[in-house]
PDB file of C-alpha atoms in Angstrom:
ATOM      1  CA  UNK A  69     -31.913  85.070 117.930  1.00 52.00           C
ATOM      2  CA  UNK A  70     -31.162  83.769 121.525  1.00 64.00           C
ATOM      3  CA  UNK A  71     -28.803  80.819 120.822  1.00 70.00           C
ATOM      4  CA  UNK A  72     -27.094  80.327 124.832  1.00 79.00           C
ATOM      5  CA  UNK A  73     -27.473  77.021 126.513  1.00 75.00           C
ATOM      6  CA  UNK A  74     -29.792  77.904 129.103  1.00 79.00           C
ATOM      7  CA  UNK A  75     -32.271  78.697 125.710  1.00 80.00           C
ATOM      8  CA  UNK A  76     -31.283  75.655 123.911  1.00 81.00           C
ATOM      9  CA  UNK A  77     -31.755  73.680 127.264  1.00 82.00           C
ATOM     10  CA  UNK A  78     -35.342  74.997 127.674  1.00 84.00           C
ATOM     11  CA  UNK A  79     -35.869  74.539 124.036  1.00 88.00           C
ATOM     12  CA  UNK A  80     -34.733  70.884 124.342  1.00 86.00           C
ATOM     13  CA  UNK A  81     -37.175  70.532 127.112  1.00 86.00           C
ATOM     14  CA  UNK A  82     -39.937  71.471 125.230  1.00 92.00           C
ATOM     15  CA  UNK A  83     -39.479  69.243 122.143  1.00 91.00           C
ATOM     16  CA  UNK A  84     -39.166  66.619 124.454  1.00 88.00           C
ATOM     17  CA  UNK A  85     -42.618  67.582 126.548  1.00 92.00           C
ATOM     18  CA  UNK A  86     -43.966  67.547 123.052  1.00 95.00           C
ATOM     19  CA  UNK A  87     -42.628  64.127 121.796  1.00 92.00           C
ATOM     20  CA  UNK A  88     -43.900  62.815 125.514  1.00 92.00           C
ATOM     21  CA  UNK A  89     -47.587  64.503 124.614  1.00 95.00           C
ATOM     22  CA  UNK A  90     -47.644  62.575 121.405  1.00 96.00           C
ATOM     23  CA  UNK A  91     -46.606  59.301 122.524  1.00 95.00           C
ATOM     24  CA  UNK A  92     -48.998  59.669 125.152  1.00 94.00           C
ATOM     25  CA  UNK A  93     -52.098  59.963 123.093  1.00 97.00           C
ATOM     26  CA  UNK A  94     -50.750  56.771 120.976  1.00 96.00           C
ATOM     27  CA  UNK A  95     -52.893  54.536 123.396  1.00 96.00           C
ATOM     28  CA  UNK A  96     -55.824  56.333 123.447  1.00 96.00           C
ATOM     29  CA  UNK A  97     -55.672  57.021 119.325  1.00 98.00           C
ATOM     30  CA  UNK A  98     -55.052  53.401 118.870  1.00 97.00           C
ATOM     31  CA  UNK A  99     -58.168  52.272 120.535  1.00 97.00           C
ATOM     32  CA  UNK A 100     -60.246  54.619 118.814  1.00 97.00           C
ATOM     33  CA  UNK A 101     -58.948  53.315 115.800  1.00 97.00           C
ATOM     34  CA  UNK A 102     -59.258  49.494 116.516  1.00 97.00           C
ATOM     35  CA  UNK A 103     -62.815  49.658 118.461  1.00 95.00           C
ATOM     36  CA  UNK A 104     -63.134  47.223 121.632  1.00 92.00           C
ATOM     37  CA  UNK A 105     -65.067  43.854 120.797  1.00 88.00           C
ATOM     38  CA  UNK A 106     -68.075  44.761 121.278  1.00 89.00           C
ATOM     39  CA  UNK A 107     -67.770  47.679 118.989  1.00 91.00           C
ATOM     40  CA  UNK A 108     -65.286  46.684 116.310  1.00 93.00           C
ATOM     41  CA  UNK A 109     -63.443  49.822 114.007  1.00 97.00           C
ATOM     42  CA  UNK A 110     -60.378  48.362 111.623  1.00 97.00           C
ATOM     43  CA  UNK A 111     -58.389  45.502 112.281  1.00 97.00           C
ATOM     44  CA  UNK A 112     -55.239  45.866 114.379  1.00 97.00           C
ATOM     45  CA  UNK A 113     -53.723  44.315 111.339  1.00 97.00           C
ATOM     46  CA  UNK A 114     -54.725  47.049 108.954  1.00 98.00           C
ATOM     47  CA  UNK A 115     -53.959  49.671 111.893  1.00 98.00           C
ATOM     48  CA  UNK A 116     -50.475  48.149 111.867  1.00 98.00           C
ATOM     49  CA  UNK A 117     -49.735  48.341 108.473  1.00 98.00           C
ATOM     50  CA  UNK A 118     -51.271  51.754 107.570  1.00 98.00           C
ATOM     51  CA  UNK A 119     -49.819  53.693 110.472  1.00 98.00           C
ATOM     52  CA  UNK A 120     -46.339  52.650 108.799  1.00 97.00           C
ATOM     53  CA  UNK A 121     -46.823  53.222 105.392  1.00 98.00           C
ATOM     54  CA  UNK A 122     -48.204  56.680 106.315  1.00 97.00           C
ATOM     55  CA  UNK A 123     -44.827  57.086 108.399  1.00 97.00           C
ATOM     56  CA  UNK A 124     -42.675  55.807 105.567  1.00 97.00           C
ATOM     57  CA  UNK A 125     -44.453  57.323 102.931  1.00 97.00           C
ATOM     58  CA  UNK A 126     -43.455  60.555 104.699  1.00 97.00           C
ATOM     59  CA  UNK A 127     -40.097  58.905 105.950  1.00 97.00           C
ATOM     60  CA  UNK A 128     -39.242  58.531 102.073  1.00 97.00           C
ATOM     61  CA  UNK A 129     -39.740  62.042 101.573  1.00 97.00           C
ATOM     62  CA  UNK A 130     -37.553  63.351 104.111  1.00 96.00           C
ATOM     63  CA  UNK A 131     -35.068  61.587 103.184  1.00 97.00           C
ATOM     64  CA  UNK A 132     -34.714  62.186  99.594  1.00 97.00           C
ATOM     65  CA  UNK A 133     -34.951  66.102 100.705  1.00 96.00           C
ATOM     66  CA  UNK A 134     -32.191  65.770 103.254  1.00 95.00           C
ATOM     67  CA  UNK A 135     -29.918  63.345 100.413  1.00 94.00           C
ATOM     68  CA  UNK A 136     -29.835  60.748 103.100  1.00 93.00           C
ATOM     69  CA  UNK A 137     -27.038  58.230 102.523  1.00 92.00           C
ATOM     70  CA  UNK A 138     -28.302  54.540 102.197  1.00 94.00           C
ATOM     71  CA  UNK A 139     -27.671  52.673 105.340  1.00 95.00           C
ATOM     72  CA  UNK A 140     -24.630  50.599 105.158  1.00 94.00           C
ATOM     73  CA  UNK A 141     -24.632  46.136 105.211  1.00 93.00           C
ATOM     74  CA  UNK A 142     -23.590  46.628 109.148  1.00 93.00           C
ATOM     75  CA  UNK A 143     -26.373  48.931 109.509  1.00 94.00           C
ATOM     76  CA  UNK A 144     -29.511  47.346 108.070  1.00 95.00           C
ATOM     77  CA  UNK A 145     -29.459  44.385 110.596  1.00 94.00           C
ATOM     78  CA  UNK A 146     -29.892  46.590 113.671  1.00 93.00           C
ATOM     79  CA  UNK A 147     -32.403  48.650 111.619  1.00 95.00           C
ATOM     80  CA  UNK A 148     -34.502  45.318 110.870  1.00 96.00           C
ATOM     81  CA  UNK A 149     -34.429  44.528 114.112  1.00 95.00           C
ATOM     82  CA  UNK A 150     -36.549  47.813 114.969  1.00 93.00           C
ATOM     83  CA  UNK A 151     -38.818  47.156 112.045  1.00 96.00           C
ATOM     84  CA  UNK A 152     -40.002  44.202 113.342  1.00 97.00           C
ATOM     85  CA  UNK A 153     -40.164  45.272 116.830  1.00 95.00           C
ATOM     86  CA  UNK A 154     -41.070  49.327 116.612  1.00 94.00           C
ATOM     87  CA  UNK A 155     -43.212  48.691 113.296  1.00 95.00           C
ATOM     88  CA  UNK A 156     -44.716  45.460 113.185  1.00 96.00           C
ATOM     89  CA  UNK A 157     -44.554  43.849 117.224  1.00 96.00           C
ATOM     90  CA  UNK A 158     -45.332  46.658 118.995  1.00 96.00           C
ATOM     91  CA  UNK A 159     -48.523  48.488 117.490  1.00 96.00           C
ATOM     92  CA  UNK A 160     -50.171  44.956 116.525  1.00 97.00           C
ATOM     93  CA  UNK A 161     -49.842  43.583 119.951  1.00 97.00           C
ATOM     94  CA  UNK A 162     -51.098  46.778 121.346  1.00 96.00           C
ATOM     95  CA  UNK A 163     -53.786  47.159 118.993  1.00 96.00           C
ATOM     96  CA  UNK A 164     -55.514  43.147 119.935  1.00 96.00           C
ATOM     97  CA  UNK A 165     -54.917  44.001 123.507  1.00 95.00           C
ATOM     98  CA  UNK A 166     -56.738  47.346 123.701  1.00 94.00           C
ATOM     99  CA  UNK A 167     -59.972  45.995 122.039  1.00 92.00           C
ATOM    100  CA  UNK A 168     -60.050  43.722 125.361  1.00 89.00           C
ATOM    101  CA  UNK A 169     -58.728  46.626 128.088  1.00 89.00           C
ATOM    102  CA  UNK A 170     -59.072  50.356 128.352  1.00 91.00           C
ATOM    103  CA  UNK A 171     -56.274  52.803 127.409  1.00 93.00           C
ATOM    104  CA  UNK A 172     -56.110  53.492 131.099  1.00 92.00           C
ATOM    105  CA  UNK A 173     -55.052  49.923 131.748  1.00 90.00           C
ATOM    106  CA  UNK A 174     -52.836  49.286 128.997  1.00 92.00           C
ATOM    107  CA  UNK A 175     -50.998  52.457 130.207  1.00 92.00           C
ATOM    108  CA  UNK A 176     -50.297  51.174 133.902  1.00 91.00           C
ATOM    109  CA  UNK A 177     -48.455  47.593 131.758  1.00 91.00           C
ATOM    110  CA  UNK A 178     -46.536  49.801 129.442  1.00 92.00           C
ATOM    111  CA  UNK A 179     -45.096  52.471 131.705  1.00 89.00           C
ATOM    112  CA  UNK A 180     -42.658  49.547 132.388  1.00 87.00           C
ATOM    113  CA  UNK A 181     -41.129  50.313 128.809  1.00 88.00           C
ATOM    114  CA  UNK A 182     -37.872  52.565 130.052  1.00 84.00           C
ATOM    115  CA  UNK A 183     -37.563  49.744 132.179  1.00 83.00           C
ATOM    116  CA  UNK A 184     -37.187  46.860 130.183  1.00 86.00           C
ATOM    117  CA  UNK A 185     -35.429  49.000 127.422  1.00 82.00           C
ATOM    118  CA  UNK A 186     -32.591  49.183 129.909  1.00 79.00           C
ATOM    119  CA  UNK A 187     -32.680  45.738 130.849  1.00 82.00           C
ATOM    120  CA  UNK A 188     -32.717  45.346 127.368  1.00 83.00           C
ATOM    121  CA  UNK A 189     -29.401  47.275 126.356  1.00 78.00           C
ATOM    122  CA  UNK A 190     -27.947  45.595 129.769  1.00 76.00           C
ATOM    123  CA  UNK A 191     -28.405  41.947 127.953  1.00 76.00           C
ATOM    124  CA  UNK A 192     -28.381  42.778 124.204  1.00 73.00           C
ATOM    125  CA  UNK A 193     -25.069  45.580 124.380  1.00 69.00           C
ATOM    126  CA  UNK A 194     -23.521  43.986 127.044  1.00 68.00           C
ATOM    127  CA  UNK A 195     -23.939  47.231 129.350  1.00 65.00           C
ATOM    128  CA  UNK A 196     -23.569  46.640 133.390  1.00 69.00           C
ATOM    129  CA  UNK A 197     -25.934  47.509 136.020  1.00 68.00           C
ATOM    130  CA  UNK A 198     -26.259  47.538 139.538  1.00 77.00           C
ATOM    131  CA  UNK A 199     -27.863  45.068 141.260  1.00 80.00           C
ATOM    132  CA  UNK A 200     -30.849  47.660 142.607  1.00 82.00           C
ATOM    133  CA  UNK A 201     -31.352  48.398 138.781  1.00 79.00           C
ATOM    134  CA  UNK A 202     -32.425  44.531 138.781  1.00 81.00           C
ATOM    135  CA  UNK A 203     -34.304  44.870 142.170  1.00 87.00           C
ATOM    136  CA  UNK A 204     -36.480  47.770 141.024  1.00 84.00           C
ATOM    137  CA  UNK A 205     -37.341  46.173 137.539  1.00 82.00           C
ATOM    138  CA  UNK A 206     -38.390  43.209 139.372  1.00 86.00           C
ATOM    139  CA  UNK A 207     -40.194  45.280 142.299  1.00 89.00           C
ATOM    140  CA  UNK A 208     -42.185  47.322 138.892  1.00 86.00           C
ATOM    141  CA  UNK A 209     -43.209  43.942 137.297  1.00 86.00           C
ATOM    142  CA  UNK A 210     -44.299  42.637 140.528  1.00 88.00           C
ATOM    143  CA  UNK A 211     -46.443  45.566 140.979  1.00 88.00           C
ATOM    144  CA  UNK A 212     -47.570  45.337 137.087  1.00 87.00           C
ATOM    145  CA  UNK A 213     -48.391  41.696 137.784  1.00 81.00           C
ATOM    146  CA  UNK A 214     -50.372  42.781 140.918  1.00 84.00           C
ATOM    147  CA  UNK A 215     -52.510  45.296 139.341  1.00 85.00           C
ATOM    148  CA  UNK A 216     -53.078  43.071 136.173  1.00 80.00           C
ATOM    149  CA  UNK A 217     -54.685  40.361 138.895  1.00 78.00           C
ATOM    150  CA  UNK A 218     -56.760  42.583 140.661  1.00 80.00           C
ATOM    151  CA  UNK A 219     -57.887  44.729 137.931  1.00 76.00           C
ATOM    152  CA  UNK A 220     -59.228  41.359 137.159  1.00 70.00           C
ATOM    153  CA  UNK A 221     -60.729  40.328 139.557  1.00 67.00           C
ATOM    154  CA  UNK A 222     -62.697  43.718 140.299  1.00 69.00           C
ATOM    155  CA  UNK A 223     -64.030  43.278 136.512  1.00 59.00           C
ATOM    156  CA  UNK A 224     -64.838  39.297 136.288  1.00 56.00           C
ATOM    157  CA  UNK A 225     -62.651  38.651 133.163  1.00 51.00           C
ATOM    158  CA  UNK A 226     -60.262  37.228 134.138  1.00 49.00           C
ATOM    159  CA  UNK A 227     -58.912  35.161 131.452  1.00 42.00           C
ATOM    160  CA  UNK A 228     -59.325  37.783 128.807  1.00 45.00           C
ATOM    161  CA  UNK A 229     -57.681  40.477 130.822  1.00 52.00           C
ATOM    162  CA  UNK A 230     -54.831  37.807 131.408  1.00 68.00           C
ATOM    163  CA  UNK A 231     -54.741  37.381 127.793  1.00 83.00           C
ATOM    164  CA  UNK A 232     -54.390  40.808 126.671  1.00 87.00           C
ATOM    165  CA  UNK A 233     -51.996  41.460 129.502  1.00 89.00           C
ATOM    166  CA  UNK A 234     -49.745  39.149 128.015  1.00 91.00           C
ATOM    167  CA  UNK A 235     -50.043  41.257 124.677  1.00 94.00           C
ATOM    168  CA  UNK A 236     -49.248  44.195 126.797  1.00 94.00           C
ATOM    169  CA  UNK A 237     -45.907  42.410 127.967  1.00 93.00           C
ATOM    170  CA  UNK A 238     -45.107  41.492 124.588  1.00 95.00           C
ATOM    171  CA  UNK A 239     -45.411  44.285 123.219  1.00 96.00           C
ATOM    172  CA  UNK A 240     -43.255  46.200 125.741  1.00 93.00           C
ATOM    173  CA  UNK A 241     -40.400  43.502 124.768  1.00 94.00           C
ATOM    174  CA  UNK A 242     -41.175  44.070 121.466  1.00 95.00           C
ATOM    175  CA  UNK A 243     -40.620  47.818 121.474  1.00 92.00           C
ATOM    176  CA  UNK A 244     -37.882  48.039 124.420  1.00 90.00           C
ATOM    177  CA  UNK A 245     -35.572  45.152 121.498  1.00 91.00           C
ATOM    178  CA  UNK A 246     -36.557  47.690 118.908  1.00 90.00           C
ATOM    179  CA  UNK A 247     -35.454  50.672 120.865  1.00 88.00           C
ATOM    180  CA  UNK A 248     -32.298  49.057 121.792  1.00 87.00           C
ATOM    181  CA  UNK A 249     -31.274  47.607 118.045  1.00 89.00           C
ATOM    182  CA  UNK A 250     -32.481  50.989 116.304  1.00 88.00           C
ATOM    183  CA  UNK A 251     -29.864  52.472 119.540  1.00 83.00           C
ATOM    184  CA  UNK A 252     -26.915  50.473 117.884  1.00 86.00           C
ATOM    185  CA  UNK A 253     -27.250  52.904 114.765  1.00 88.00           C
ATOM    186  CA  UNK A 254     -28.049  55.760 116.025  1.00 84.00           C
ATOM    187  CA  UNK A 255     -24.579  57.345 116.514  1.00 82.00           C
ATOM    188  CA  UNK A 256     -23.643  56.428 112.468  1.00 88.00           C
ATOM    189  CA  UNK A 257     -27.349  57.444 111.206  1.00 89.00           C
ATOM    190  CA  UNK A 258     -28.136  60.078 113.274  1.00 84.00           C
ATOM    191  CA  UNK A 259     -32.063  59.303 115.102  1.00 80.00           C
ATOM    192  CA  UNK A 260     -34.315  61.112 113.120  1.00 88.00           C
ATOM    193  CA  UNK A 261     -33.182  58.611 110.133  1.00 93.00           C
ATOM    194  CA  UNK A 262     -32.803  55.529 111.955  1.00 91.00           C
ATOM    195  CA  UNK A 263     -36.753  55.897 112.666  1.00 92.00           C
ATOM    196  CA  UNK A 264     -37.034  57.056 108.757  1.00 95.00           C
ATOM    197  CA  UNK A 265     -35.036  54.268 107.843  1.00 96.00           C
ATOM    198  CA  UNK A 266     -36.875  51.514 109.434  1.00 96.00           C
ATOM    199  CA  UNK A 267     -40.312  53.077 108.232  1.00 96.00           C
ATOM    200  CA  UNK A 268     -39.173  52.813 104.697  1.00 97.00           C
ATOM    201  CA  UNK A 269     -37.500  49.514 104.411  1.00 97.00           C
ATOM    202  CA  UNK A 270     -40.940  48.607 106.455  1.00 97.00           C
ATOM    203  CA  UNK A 271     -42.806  49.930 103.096  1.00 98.00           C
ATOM    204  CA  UNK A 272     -42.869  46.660 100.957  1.00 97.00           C
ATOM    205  CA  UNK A 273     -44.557  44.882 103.782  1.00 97.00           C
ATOM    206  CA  UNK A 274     -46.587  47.788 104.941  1.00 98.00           C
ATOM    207  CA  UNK A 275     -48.045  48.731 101.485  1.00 97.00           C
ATOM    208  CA  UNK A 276     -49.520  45.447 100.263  1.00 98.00           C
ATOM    209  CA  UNK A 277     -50.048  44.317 104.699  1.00 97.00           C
ATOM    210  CA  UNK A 278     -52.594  47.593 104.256  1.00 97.00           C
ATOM    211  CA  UNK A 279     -54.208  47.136 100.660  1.00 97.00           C
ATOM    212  CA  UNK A 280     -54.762  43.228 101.646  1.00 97.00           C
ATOM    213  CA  UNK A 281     -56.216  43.890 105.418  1.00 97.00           C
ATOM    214  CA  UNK A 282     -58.194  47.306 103.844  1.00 97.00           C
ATOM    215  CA  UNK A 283     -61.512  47.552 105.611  1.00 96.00           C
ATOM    216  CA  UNK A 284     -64.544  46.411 104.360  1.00 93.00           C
ATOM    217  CA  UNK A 285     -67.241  47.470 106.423  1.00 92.00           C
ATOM    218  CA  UNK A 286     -67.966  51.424 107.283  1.00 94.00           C
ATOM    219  CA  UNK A 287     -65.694  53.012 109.560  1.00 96.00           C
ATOM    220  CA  UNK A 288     -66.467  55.502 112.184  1.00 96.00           C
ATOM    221  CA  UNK A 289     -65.093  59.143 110.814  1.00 97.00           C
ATOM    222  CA  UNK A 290     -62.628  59.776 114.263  1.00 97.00           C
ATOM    223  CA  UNK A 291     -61.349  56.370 114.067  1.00 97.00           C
ATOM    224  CA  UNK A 292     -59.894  57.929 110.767  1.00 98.00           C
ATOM    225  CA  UNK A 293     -58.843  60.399 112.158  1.00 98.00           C
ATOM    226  CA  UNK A 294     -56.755  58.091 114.800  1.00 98.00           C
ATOM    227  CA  UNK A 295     -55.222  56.120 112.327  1.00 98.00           C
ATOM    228  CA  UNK A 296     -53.412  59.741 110.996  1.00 98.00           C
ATOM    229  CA  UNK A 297     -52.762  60.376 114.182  1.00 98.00           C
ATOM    230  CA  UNK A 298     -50.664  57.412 114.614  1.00 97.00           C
ATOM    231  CA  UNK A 299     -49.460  57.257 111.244  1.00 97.00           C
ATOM    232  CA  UNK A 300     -47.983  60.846 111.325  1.00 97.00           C
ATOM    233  CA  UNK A 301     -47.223  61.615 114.832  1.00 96.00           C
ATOM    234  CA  UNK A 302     -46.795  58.523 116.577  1.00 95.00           C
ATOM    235  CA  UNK A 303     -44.975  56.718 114.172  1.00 95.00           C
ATOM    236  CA  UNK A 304     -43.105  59.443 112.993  1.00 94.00           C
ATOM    237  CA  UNK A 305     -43.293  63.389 113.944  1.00 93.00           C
ATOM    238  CA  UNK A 306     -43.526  62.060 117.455  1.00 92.00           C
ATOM    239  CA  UNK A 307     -39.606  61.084 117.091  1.00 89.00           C
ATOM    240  CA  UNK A 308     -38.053  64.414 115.733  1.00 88.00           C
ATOM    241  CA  UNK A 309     -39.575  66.271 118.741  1.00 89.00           C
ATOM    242  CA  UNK A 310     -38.486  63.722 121.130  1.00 87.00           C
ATOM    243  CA  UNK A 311     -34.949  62.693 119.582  1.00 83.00           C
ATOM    244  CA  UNK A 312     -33.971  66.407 118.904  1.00 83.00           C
ATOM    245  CA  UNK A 313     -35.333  67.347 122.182  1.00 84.00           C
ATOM    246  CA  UNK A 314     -32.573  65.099 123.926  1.00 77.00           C
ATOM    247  CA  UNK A 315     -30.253  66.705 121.673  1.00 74.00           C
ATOM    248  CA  UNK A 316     -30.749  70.052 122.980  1.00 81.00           C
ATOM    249  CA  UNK A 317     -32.030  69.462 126.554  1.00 79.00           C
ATOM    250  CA  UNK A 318     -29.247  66.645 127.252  1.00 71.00           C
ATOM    251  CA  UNK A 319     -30.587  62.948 127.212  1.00 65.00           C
ATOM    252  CA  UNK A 320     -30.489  63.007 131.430  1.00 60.00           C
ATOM    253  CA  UNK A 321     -32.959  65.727 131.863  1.00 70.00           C
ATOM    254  CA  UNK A 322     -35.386  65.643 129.504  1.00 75.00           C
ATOM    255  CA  UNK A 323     -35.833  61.606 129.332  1.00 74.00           C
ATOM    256  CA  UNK A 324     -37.230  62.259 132.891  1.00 76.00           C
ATOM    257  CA  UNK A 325     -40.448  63.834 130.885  1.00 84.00           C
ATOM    258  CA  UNK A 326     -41.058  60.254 129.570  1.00 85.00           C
ATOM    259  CA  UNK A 327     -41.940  59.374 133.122  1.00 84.00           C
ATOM    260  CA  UNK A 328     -45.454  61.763 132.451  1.00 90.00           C
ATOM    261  CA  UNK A 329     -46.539  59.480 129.052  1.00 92.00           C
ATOM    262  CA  UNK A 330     -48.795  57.183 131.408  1.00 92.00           C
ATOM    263  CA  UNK A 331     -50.244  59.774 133.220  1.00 93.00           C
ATOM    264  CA  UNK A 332     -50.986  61.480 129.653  1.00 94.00           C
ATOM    265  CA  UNK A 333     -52.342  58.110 128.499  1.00 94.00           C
ATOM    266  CA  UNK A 334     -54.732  58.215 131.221  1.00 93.00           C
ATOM    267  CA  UNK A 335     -55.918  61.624 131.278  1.00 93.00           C
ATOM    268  CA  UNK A 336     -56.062  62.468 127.856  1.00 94.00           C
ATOM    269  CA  UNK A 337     -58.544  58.802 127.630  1.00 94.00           C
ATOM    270  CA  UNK A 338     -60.997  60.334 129.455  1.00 93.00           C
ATOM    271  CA  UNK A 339     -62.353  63.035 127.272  1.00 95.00           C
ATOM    272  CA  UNK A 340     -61.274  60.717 124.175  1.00 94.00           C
ATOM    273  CA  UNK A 341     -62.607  57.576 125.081  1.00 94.00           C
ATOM    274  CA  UNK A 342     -65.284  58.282 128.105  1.00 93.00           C
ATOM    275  CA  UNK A 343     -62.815  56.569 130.465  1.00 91.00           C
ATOM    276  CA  UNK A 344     -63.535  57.005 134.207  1.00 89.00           C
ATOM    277  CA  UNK A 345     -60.747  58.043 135.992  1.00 85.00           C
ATOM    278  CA  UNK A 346     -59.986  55.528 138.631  1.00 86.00           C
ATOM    279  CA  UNK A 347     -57.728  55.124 142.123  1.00 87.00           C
ATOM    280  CA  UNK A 348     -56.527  52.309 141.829  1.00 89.00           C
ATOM    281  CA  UNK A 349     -55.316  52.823 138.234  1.00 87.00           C
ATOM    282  CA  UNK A 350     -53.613  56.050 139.015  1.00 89.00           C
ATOM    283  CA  UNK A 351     -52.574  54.888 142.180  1.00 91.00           C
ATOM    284  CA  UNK A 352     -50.636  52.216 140.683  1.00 90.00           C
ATOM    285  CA  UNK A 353     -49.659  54.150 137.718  1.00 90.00           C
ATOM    286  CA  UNK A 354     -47.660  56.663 140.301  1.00 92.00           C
ATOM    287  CA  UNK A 355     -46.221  53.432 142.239  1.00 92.00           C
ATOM    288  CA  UNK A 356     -44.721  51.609 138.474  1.00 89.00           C
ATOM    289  CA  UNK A 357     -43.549  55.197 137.355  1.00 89.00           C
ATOM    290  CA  UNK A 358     -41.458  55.422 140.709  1.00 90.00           C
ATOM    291  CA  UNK A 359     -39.923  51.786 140.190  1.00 89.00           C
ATOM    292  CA  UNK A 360     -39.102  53.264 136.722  1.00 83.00           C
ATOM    293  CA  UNK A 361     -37.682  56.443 137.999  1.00 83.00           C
ATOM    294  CA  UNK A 362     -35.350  54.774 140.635  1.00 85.00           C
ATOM    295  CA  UNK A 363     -34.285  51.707 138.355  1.00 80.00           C
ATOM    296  CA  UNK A 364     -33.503  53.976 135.436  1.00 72.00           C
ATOM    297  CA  UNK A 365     -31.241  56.268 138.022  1.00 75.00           C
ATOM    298  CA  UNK A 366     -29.590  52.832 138.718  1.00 73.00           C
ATOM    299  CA  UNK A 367     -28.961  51.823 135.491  1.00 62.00           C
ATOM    300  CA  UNK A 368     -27.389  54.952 134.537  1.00 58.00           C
ATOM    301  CA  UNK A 369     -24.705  54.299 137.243  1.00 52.00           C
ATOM    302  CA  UNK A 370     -22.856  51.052 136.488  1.00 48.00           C
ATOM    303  CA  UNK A 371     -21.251  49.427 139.254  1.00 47.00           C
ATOM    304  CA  UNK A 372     -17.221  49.934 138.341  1.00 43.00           C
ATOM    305  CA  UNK A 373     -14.750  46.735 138.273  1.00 41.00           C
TER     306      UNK A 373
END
């Protein structure tokens, strides 16, 4: 069996191409599930809660298989902190905002995630940055802002699209916290059971959040479909590709693949979803993902005292 670092490295790469494809689709899969308002499926409050109790359902097995240790006092504060943000904040506010915009849209707002993940771990682990770091996540959610106002604009609705933008934003903040306070643990719990973790100390809210919110008119066969998708692979598989990826691959390299999720958001919408692709969309889309690229190169090079 080749085991040399070049084939680990390529290996790595691949897991982490993989972990990108999944994530990708999440926007996409989440809209089919949750139906637009003129064509409701389930509630983004059911989609929220069954996604992750399918995740910790499966979470719960793992562990037990693997003889997991239970996480420590220290530990389960950080690890609540990514419930609420990765399980709860995240996937509800993304599920009300993408019955209002298309996946396309939503995926132009959320490429600012690596972004405000490192802004995040700048203010919440005290890590420094230099100041074009700071320029370049401003210069992204200037553009962001930019596209939000003409997109619209060019559709006459405006004060719904303003609306679910600011879902959008929240739930980037939402995830980039949960990232960062799940980041705290990884190094003790190792990443494939920090995500487990949080998914099944999420489980007595989850369960009964899903039973309670349980649909109760007929529900389109694919939007069933969705919901597994995010449930299993989303929520969960998604992470063991993408976490064991950076293992192998080295976390500089292949976290440059996460730069092609909103591209795969928008492509993989059209033959899901019927979505047009469109200019300006992409257009921006390639101008956000370059802020990205060039903040994230500064964050990873603190200025020295």
């Amino acid at each position: 069996m080749n085991n040399t670092p070049q084939h680990r490295e390529n290996l790595g790469l691949w897991l982490g191409l993989l972990g990108v494809f999944i994530f990708g689709l999440t926007l996409p899969m989440t809209r089919l599930a949750t139906g637009t308002v003129d064509a409701p499926q389930m509630s983004p409050w059911f989609v929220t809660w069954a996604r992750a109790a399918l995740a910790g359902g499966l979470s719960l097995i793992y562990l037990l298989a693997v003889r997991a240790p239970r996480p420590t006092p220290e530990q389960r504060g950080p690890l609540l902190l990514s419930l609420m943000g990765n399980v709860i904040g995240y996937p509800l506010l993304l599920g009300w905002a993408l019955r209002h915009v298309t996946a396309s849209h939503a995926a132009v707002i959320t490429s600012l995630l690596p972004l405000a993940t490192a802004a995040a771990a700048a203010w919440l682990m005290h890590q420094r940055a230099r100041l074009g770091f700071w320029v370049f996540a401003a210069l992204g959610s200037a553009l962001v802002a930019v596209y939000s106002l003409l997109r619209a604009s060019q559709i006459g609705h405006g004060f719904g699209l303003t609306w679910a933008d600011t879902l959008l934003v929240g739930a980037v903040m939402a995830a980039s916290l949960g990232y960062v306070a799940g980041a705290k643990v990884t190094a003790s719990l190792g990443a494939e059971k920090v995500i487990s973790w949080v998914c099944v100390m999420a489980l007595p809210i989850t369960l009964p959040g899903a039973w309670l919110t349980w649909p109760d008119q007929t529900i389109a066969p694919l939007s069933w479909l969705a919901l597994l998708y995010v449930g299993v692979f989303s929520m969960w598989a998604g992470f063991f590709a993408w976490f064991r990826g950076l293992s192998l691959g080295g976390p500089l390299r292949v976290s440059q693949l996460q730069l092609l999720q909103p591209f795969i958001s928008i492509l993989a919408a059209v033959p899901l979803l019927g979505e047009s692709l469109d200019a300006m969309t992409l257009g921006f889309a390639l101008l956000v993902v370059a802020t990205v690229f060039m903040g994230r190169r500064m964050a990873n090079t603190p200025k020295s005292n």
